[in-house]
PDB file of C-alpha atoms in Angstrom:
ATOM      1  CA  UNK A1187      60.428 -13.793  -4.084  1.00 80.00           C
ATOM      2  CA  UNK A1188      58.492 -10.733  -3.480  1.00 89.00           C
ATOM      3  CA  UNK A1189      56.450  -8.858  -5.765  1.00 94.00           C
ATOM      4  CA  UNK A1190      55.202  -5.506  -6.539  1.00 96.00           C
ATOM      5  CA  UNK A1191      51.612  -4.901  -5.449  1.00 96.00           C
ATOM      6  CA  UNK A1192      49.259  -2.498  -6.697  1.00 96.00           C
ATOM      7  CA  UNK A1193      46.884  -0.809  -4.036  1.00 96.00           C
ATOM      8  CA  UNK A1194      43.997   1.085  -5.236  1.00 96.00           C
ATOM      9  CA  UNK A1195      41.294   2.783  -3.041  1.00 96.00           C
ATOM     10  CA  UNK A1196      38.156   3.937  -4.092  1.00 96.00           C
ATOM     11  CA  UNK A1197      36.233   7.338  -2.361  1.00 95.00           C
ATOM     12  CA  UNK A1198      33.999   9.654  -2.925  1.00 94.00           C
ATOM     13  CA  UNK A1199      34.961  13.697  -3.645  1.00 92.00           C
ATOM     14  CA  UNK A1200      31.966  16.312  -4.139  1.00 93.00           C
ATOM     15  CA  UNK A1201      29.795  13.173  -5.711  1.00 93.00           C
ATOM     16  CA  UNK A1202      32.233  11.853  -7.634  1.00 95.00           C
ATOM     17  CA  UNK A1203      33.711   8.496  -7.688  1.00 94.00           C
ATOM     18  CA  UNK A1204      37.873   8.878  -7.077  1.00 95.00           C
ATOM     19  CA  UNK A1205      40.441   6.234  -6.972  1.00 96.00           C
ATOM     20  CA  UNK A1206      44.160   6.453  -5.650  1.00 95.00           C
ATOM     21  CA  UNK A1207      46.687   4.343  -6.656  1.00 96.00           C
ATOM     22  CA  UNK A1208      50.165   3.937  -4.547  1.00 96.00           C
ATOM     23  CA  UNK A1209      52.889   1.008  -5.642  1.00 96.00           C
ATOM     24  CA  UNK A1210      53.901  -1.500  -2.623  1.00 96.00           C
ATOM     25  CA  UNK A1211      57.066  -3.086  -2.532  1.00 95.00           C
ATOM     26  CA  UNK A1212      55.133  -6.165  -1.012  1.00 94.00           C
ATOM     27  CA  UNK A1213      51.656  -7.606  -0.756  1.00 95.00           C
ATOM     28  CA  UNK A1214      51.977  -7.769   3.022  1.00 95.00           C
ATOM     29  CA  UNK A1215      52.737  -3.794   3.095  1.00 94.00           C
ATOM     30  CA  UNK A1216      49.774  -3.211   1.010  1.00 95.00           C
ATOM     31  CA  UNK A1217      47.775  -5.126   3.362  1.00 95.00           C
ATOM     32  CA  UNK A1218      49.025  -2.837   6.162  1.00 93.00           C
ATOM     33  CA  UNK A1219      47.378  -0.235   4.728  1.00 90.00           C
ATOM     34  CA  UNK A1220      44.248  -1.672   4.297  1.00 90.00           C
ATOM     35  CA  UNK A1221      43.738  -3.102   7.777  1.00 91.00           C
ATOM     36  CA  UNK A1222      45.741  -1.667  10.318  1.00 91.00           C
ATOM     37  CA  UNK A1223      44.054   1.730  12.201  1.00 90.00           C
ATOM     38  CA  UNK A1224      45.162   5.325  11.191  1.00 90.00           C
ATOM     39  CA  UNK A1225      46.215   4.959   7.724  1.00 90.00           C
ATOM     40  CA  UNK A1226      45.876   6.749   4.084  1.00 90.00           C
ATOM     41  CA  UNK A1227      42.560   4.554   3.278  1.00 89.00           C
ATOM     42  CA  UNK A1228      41.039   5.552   7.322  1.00 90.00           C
ATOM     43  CA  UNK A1229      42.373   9.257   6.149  1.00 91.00           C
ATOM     44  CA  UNK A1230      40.748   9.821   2.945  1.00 90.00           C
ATOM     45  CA  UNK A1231      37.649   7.799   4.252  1.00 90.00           C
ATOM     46  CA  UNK A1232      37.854   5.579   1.310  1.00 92.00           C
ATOM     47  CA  UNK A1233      34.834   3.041   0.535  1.00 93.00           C
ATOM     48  CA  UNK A1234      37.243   0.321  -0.847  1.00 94.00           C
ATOM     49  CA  UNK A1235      40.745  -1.017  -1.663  1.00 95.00           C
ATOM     50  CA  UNK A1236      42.062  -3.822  -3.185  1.00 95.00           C
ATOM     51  CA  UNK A1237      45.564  -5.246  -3.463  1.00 96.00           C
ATOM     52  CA  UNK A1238      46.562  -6.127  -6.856  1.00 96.00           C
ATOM     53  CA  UNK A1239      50.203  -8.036  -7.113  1.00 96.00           C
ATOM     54  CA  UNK A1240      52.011  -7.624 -10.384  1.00 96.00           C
ATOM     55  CA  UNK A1241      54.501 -10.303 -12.355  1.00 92.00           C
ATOM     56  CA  UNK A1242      56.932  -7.425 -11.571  1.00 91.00           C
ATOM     57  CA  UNK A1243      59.522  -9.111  -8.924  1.00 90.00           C
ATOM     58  CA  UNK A1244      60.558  -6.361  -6.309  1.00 91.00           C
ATOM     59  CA  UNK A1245      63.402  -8.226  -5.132  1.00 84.00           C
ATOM     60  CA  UNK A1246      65.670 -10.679  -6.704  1.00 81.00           C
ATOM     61  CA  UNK A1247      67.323 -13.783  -5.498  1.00 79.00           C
ATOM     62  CA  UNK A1248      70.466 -14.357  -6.555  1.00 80.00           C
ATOM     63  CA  UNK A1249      72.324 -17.039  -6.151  1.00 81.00           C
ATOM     64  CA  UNK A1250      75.480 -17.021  -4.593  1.00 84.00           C
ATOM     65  CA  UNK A1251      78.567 -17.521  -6.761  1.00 85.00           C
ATOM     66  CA  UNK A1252      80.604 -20.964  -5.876  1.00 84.00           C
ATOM     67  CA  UNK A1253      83.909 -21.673  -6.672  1.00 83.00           C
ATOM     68  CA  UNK A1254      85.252 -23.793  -9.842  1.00 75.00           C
TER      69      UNK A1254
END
């Protein structure tokens, strides 16, 4: 089951600490963002980012139904 993941990145703006905070379907896409080249946290030159996963399920097994 995957789970909803919370990624937060922390910059600077004009002297002030910032943070931005974008909801991932998965912990692996939030990952992506942190590590791979050319993405939001390389574009607003952040400082850090973390990946936070939530209790909230982003997808749902279900079991198949069987016959009587």
């Amino acid at each position: 089951m995957t789970f909803y993941t919370l990624l937060t990145l922390v910059y600077v703006m004009n002297g002030h600490p910032q943070e931005a905070k974008i909801w991932f379907a998965s912990e692996d896409d939030c990952w992506s963002v942190l590590l791979n080249n050319d993405t939001l946290y390389d574009q607003i030159n952040a400082e850090a980012g973390f990946c936070d996963v939530s209790a909230i399920p982003s997808r749902i097994v279900k079991p198949k139904p069987r016959p009587w």
